[in-house]
N, CA, C and O atoms as a DFTB+ gen file, in Angstrom:
388 C
 N C O
     1  1     -33.285      12.488      47.178
     2  2     -34.343      12.219      48.134
     3  2     -35.168      11.029      47.655
     4  3     -35.407      10.866      46.459
     5  1     -35.590      10.218      48.582
     6  2     -36.361       9.026      48.278
     7  2     -37.752       9.152      48.889
     8  3     -37.912       9.558      50.040
     9  1     -38.762       8.789      48.080
    10  2     -40.149       8.877      48.518
    11  2     -40.862       7.591      48.128
    12  3     -40.616       7.042      47.054
    13  1     -41.744       7.110      48.999
    14  2     -42.490       5.901      48.667
    15  2     -43.623       6.247      47.692
    16  3     -44.001       7.409      47.544
    17  1     -44.152       5.215      47.036
    18  2     -45.248       5.407      46.095
    19  2     -46.451       6.020      46.802
    20  3     -47.091       6.920      46.258
    21  1     -46.768       5.551      48.002
    22  2     -47.914       6.076      48.748
    23  2     -47.719       7.552      49.083
    24  3     -48.649       8.346      48.941
    25  1     -46.521       7.926      49.524
    26  2     -46.243       9.330      49.832
    27  2     -46.277      10.181      48.568
    28  3     -46.738      11.322      48.606
    29  1     -45.800       9.648      47.463
    30  2     -45.780      10.430      46.225
    31  2     -47.183      10.718      45.716
    32  3     -47.409      11.753      45.089
    33  1     -48.134       9.815      45.976
    34  2     -49.536      10.075      45.596
    35  2     -50.108      11.229      46.402
    36  3     -50.832      12.069      45.868
    37  1     -49.784      11.268      47.681
    38  2     -50.327      12.298      48.566
    39  2     -49.649      13.648      48.356
    40  3     -50.284      14.687      48.537
    41  1     -48.385      13.653      47.981
    42  2     -47.623      14.903      47.902
    43  2     -47.069      15.130      46.484
    44  3     -45.907      15.503      46.320
    45  1     -47.898      14.906      45.480
    46  2     -47.418      14.996      44.110
    47  2     -46.925      16.399      43.757
    48  3     -45.868      16.536      43.139
    49  1     -47.658      17.432      44.131
    50  2     -47.237      18.792      43.776
    51  2     -45.915      19.159      44.452
    52  3     -45.070      19.808      43.835
    53  1     -45.726      18.757      45.700
    54  2     -44.461      19.028      46.392
    55  2     -43.319      18.227      45.759
    56  3     -42.187      18.705      45.681
    57  1     -43.625      17.008      45.310
    58  2     -42.617      16.167      44.674
    59  2     -42.193      16.752      43.325
    60  3     -41.015      16.709      42.971
    61  1     -43.149      17.297      42.577
    62  2     -42.831      17.944      41.300
    63  2     -41.979      19.180      41.533
    64  3     -41.031      19.429      40.789
    65  1     -42.302      19.948      42.544
    66  2     -41.508      21.136      42.864
    67  2     -40.083      20.752      43.260
    68  3     -39.131      21.431      42.875
    69  1     -39.932      19.687      44.012
    70  2     -38.598      19.237      44.423
    71  2     -37.809      18.691      43.231
    72  3     -36.583      18.793      43.197
    73  1     -38.514      18.110      42.252
    74  2     -37.842      17.565      41.072
    75  2     -37.236      18.668      40.209
    76  3     -36.344      18.393      39.406
    77  1     -37.697      19.901      40.353
    78  2     -37.102      21.017      39.622
    79  2     -35.687      21.302      40.121
    80  3     -34.869      21.861      39.392
    81  1     -35.405      20.918      41.355
    82  2     -34.083      21.152      41.947
    83  2     -33.146      19.970      41.731
    84  3     -31.976      20.149      41.395
    85  1     -33.669      18.760      41.927
    86  2     -32.859      17.551      41.766
    87  2     -33.789      16.365      41.515
    88  3     -34.959      16.416      41.896
    89  1     -33.293      15.298      40.882
    90  2     -34.130      14.118      40.632
    91  2     -34.663      13.515      41.932
    92  3     -33.971      13.479      42.949
    93  1     -35.904      13.044      41.874
    94  2     -36.565      12.457      43.040
    95  2     -36.812      10.970      42.777
    96  3     -37.451      10.606      41.790
    97  1     -36.306      10.123      43.660
    98  2     -36.450       8.674      43.526
    99  2     -37.731       8.240      44.221
   100  3     -37.988       8.615      45.366
   101  1     -38.538       7.439      43.510
   102  2     -39.775       6.900      44.079
   103  2     -39.541       5.408      44.319
   104  3     -39.102       4.684      43.426
   105  1     -39.841       4.966      45.540
   106  2     -39.558       3.579      45.922
   107  2     -40.839       2.815      46.223
   108  3     -41.872       3.395      46.556
   109  1     -40.739       1.508      46.097
   110  2     -41.828       0.613      46.489
   111  2     -41.180      -0.515      47.267
   112  3     -40.361      -1.264      46.734
   113  1     -41.550      -0.628      48.521
   114  2     -40.940      -1.599      49.436
   115  2     -39.428      -1.425      49.496
   116  3     -38.669      -2.393      49.447
   117  1     -39.016      -0.181      49.601
   118  2     -37.618       0.244      49.733
   119  2     -36.751      -0.077      48.513
   120  3     -35.523      -0.052      48.599
   121  1     -37.383      -0.374      47.389
   122  2     -36.637      -0.608      46.141
   123  2     -37.008       0.498      45.150
   124  3     -38.193       0.780      44.971
   125  1     -36.035       1.125      44.508
   126  2     -36.346       2.195      43.549
   127  2     -37.144       1.658      42.350
   128  3     -36.774       0.650      41.747
   129  1     -38.242       2.347      42.018
   130  2     -39.074       1.930      40.884
   131  2     -39.191       3.023      39.818
   132  3     -39.501       2.726      38.664
   133  1     -38.947       4.291      40.193
   134  2     -39.053       5.391      39.235
   135  2     -38.247       6.578      39.738
   136  3     -37.908       6.683      40.917
   137  1     -37.954       7.468      38.797
   138  2     -37.267       8.708      39.136
   139  2     -38.031       9.839      38.472
   140  3     -38.312       9.784      37.275
   141  1     -38.369      10.863      39.241
   142  2     -39.062      12.038      38.730
   143  2     -38.027      13.141      38.537
   144  3     -37.338      13.532      39.480
   145  1     -37.923      13.647      37.283
   146  2     -36.949      14.698      36.963
   147  2     -37.673      15.851      36.271
   148  3     -38.794      15.698      35.786
   149  1     -37.012      17.006      36.234
   150  2     -37.589      18.147      35.533
   151  2     -37.521      17.909      34.027
   152  3     -36.724      17.096      33.556
   153  1     -38.360      18.621      33.275
   154  2     -38.375      18.477      31.818
   155  2     -37.037      18.906      31.221
   156  3     -36.564      18.287      30.268
   157  1     -36.425      19.948      31.763
   158  2     -35.127      20.414      31.278
   159  2     -34.048      19.350      31.479
   160  3     -33.241      19.102      30.584
   161  1     -34.039      18.737      32.633
   162  2     -33.075      17.671      32.930
   163  2     -33.262      16.504      31.965
   164  3     -32.286      15.942      31.467
   165  1     -34.511      16.144      31.706
   166  2     -34.817      15.026      30.818
   167  2     -34.348      15.313      29.393
   168  3     -33.778      14.433      28.749
   169  1     -34.577      16.537      28.887
   170  2     -34.141      16.901      27.536
   171  2     -32.620      16.856      27.412
   172  3     -32.093      16.371      26.412
   173  1     -31.915      17.360      28.425
   174  2     -30.451      17.321      28.390
   175  2     -29.936      15.885      28.429
   176  3     -28.960      15.551      27.757
   177  1     -30.594      15.041      29.217
   178  2     -30.177      13.640      29.313
   179  2     -30.403      12.913      27.989
   180  3     -29.561      12.119      27.571
   181  1     -31.531      13.176      27.326
   182  2     -31.797      12.549      26.036
   183  2     -30.802      13.003      24.979
   184  3     -30.359      12.200      24.158
   185  1     -30.449      14.281      24.992
   186  2     -29.481      14.799      24.020
   187  2     -28.109      14.172      24.245
   188  3     -27.380      13.928      23.283
   189  1     -27.751      13.911      25.482
   190  2     -26.457      13.314      25.786
   191  2     -26.399      11.853      25.369
   192  3     -25.320      11.343      25.068
   193  1     -27.532      11.175      25.347
   194  2     -27.571       9.754      25.024
   195  2     -27.597       9.522      23.512
   196  3     -27.233       8.438      23.056
   197  1     -28.017      10.511      22.731
   198  2     -28.122      10.347      21.281
   199  2     -26.756       9.967      20.706
   200  3     -25.767      10.655      20.962
   201  1     -26.690       8.891      19.941
   202  2     -25.396       8.445      19.420
   203  2     -24.798       9.460      18.449
   204  3     -25.475       9.943      17.542
   205  1     -23.526       9.774      18.654
   206  2     -22.844      10.744      17.812
   207  2     -22.627      10.248      16.395
   208  3     -22.683      11.038      15.453
   209  1     -22.382       8.962      16.226
   210  2     -22.134       8.417      14.892
   211  2     -23.375       8.538      14.024
   212  3     -23.275       8.864      12.841
   213  1     -24.542       8.278      14.598
   214  2     -25.778       8.387      13.827
   215  2     -26.007       9.838      13.416
   216  3     -26.425      10.111      12.291
   217  1     -25.736      10.751      14.313
   218  2     -25.895      12.157      14.003
   219  2     -24.928      12.566      12.908
   220  3     -25.323      13.266      11.975
   221  1     -23.673      12.150      12.995
   222  2     -22.680      12.478      11.983
   223  2     -23.088      11.904      10.631
   224  3     -22.980      12.581       9.609
   225  1     -23.552      10.665      10.622
   226  2     -23.932      10.015       9.376
   227  2     -25.130      10.715       8.739
   228  3     -25.161      10.888       7.521
   229  1     -26.108      11.119       9.535
   230  2     -27.265      11.810       8.969
   231  2     -26.856      13.166       8.398
   232  3     -27.391      13.590       7.373
   233  1     -25.909      13.853       9.051
   234  2     -25.405      15.116       8.509
   235  2     -24.642      14.883       7.211
   236  3     -24.749      15.675       6.275
   237  1     -23.882      13.813       7.152
   238  2     -23.128      13.487       5.949
   239  2     -24.070      13.219       4.779
   240  3     -23.833      13.699       3.670
   241  1     -25.129      12.462       5.016
   242  2     -26.093      12.188       3.957
   243  2     -26.778      13.465       3.490
   244  3     -27.010      13.654       2.296
   245  1     -27.097      14.335       4.433
   246  2     -27.727      15.605       4.081
   247  2     -26.779      16.465       3.229
   248  3     -27.214      17.093       2.264
   249  1     -25.501      16.494       3.579
   250  2     -24.527      17.243       2.791
   251  2     -24.380      16.663       1.388
   252  3     -24.267      17.414       0.420
   253  1     -24.382      15.342       1.269
   254  2     -24.253      14.714      -0.051
   255  2     -25.449      15.019      -0.925
   256  3     -25.305      15.152      -2.140
   257  1     -26.643      15.135      -0.326
   258  2     -27.826      15.494      -1.105
   259  2     -27.793      16.961      -1.514
   260  3     -28.238      17.316      -2.605
   261  1     -27.272      17.804      -0.644
   262  2     -27.217      19.238      -0.922
   263  2     -26.149      19.564      -1.945
   264  3     -26.397      20.323      -2.882
   265  1     -24.970      19.002      -1.779
   266  2     -23.832      19.289      -2.647
   267  2     -23.464      18.033      -3.430
   268  3     -22.549      17.303      -3.051
   269  1     -24.177      17.789      -4.515
   270  2     -23.934      16.606      -5.331
   271  2     -22.599      16.767      -6.039
   272  3     -22.357      17.810      -6.648
   273  1     -21.712      15.754      -5.978
   274  2     -20.426      15.880      -6.654
   275  2     -20.618      15.990      -8.166
   276  3     -21.329      15.190      -8.773
   277  1     -19.976      16.989      -8.762
   278  2     -20.080      17.197     -10.199
   279  2     -19.005      16.420     -10.948
   280  3     -19.247      15.904     -12.039
   281  1     -17.838      16.343     -10.366
   282  2     -16.727      15.695     -11.041
   283  2     -15.705      15.294      -9.989
   284  3     -15.322      16.114      -9.155
   285  1     -15.259      14.045     -10.019
   286  2     -14.336      13.574      -8.993
   287  2     -12.950      14.186      -9.103
   288  3     -12.303      14.426      -8.083
   289  1     -12.481      14.442     -10.312
   290  2     -11.116      14.917     -10.483
   291  2     -11.014      16.411     -10.679
   292  3      -9.907      16.948     -10.715
   293  1     -12.137      17.099     -10.808
   294  2     -12.104      18.539     -11.008
   295  2     -11.897      18.936     -12.448
   296  3     -11.709      20.119     -12.731
   297  1     -11.925      17.980     -13.383
   298  2     -11.738      18.276     -14.798
   299  2     -13.056      18.082     -15.539
   300  3     -13.198      17.153     -16.335
   301  1     -14.000      18.946     -15.280
   302  2     -15.303      18.825     -15.909
   303  2     -15.198      19.107     -17.397
   304  3     -14.507      20.037     -17.815
   305  1     -15.879      18.310     -18.186
   306  2     -15.883      18.493     -19.636
   307  2     -17.087      19.338     -19.998
   308  3     -18.221      18.902     -19.802
   309  1     -16.868      20.559     -20.532
   310  2     -17.996      21.424     -20.872
   311  2     -18.860      20.803     -21.963
   312  3     -18.355      20.164     -22.886
   313  1     -20.147      20.996     -21.845
   314  2     -21.078      20.537     -22.876
   315  2     -21.513      19.098     -22.744
   316  3     -22.294      18.631     -23.573
   317  1     -21.055      18.378     -21.757
   318  2     -21.477      16.988     -21.579
   319  2     -22.437      16.916     -20.416
   320  3     -22.240      17.553     -19.381
   321  1     -23.473      16.133     -20.602
   322  2     -24.456      16.007     -19.530
   323  2     -24.148      14.815     -18.632
   324  3     -24.531      14.803     -17.462
   325  1     -23.457      13.812     -19.176
   326  2     -23.147      12.645     -18.356
   327  2     -21.795      12.828     -17.682
   328  3     -20.932      13.556     -18.173
   329  1     -21.633      12.179     -16.588
   330  2     -20.397      12.252     -15.830
   331  2     -19.393      11.277     -16.417
   332  3     -19.705      10.098     -16.582
   333  1     -18.207      11.741     -16.734
   334  2     -17.190      10.886     -17.314
   335  2     -16.075      10.644     -16.308
   336  3     -15.742      11.510     -15.499
   337  1     -15.514       9.456     -16.379
   338  2     -14.353       9.190     -15.544
   339  2     -13.116       9.719     -16.243
   340  3     -13.175      10.060     -17.425
   341  1     -12.001       9.794     -15.540
   342  2     -10.780      10.387     -16.077
   343  2     -10.308       9.667     -17.336
   344  3      -9.829      10.332     -18.255
   345  1     -10.419       8.351     -17.425
   346  2      -9.919       7.624     -18.580
   347  2     -10.817       7.783     -19.801
   348  3     -10.385       7.508     -20.920
   349  1     -12.075       8.228     -19.605
   350  2     -12.986       8.429     -20.724
   351  2     -12.823       9.808     -21.371
   352  3     -13.326      10.030     -22.472
   353  1     -12.143      10.716     -20.719
   354  2     -12.005      12.070     -21.234
   355  2     -10.951      12.147     -22.322
   356  3     -10.055      11.306     -22.407
   357  1     -11.074      13.163     -23.146
   358  2     -10.057      13.436     -24.156
   359  2      -8.835      13.939     -23.433
   360  3      -8.950      14.762     -22.524
   361  1      -7.669      13.464     -23.814
   362  2      -6.428      13.888     -23.174
   363  2      -6.149      15.334     -23.566
   364  3      -5.974      15.637     -24.746
   365  1      -6.106      16.214     -22.593
   366  2      -5.902      17.629     -22.859
   367  2      -4.489      17.925     -23.348
   368  3      -4.261      18.983     -23.936
   369  1      -3.540      17.030     -23.127
   370  2      -2.156      17.271     -23.483
   371  2      -1.749      16.626     -24.816
   372  3      -0.636      16.832     -25.299
   373  1      -2.639      15.866     -25.387
   374  2      -2.332      15.211     -26.669
   375  2      -2.533      16.205     -27.801
   376  3      -3.332      17.135     -27.693
   377  1      -1.804      15.998     -28.879
   378  2      -1.946      16.844     -30.061
   379  2      -3.279      16.545     -30.722
   380  3      -3.613      15.380     -30.938
   381  1      -4.060      17.595     -31.052
   382  2      -5.326      17.340     -31.733
   383  2      -5.083      16.840     -33.161
   384  3      -4.142      17.283     -33.820
   385  1      -5.906      15.941     -33.629
   386  2      -5.749      15.405     -34.979
   387  2      -6.427      16.252     -36.001
   388  3      -6.387      15.936     -37.190
């Protein structure tokens, strides 16, 4: 439904009630200038527009902060406080001296 700016001033409560059913277009000189929608419709539209990549990336960062990697290869060296790479570790298969 299309309503002029002048009509929308006079019938604001009726226009708000109609916007609960479907979006209401407000025109000025027969050109659309605004759309009145319900709050529920607006929230759903904003959620649909939110970029998925940004949401995924923020979740990824949150997971990395929550679950800090302890060891890349799964061969944690007991008793060491610093993180060692695989080539810095003692070879578990070598004969001890």
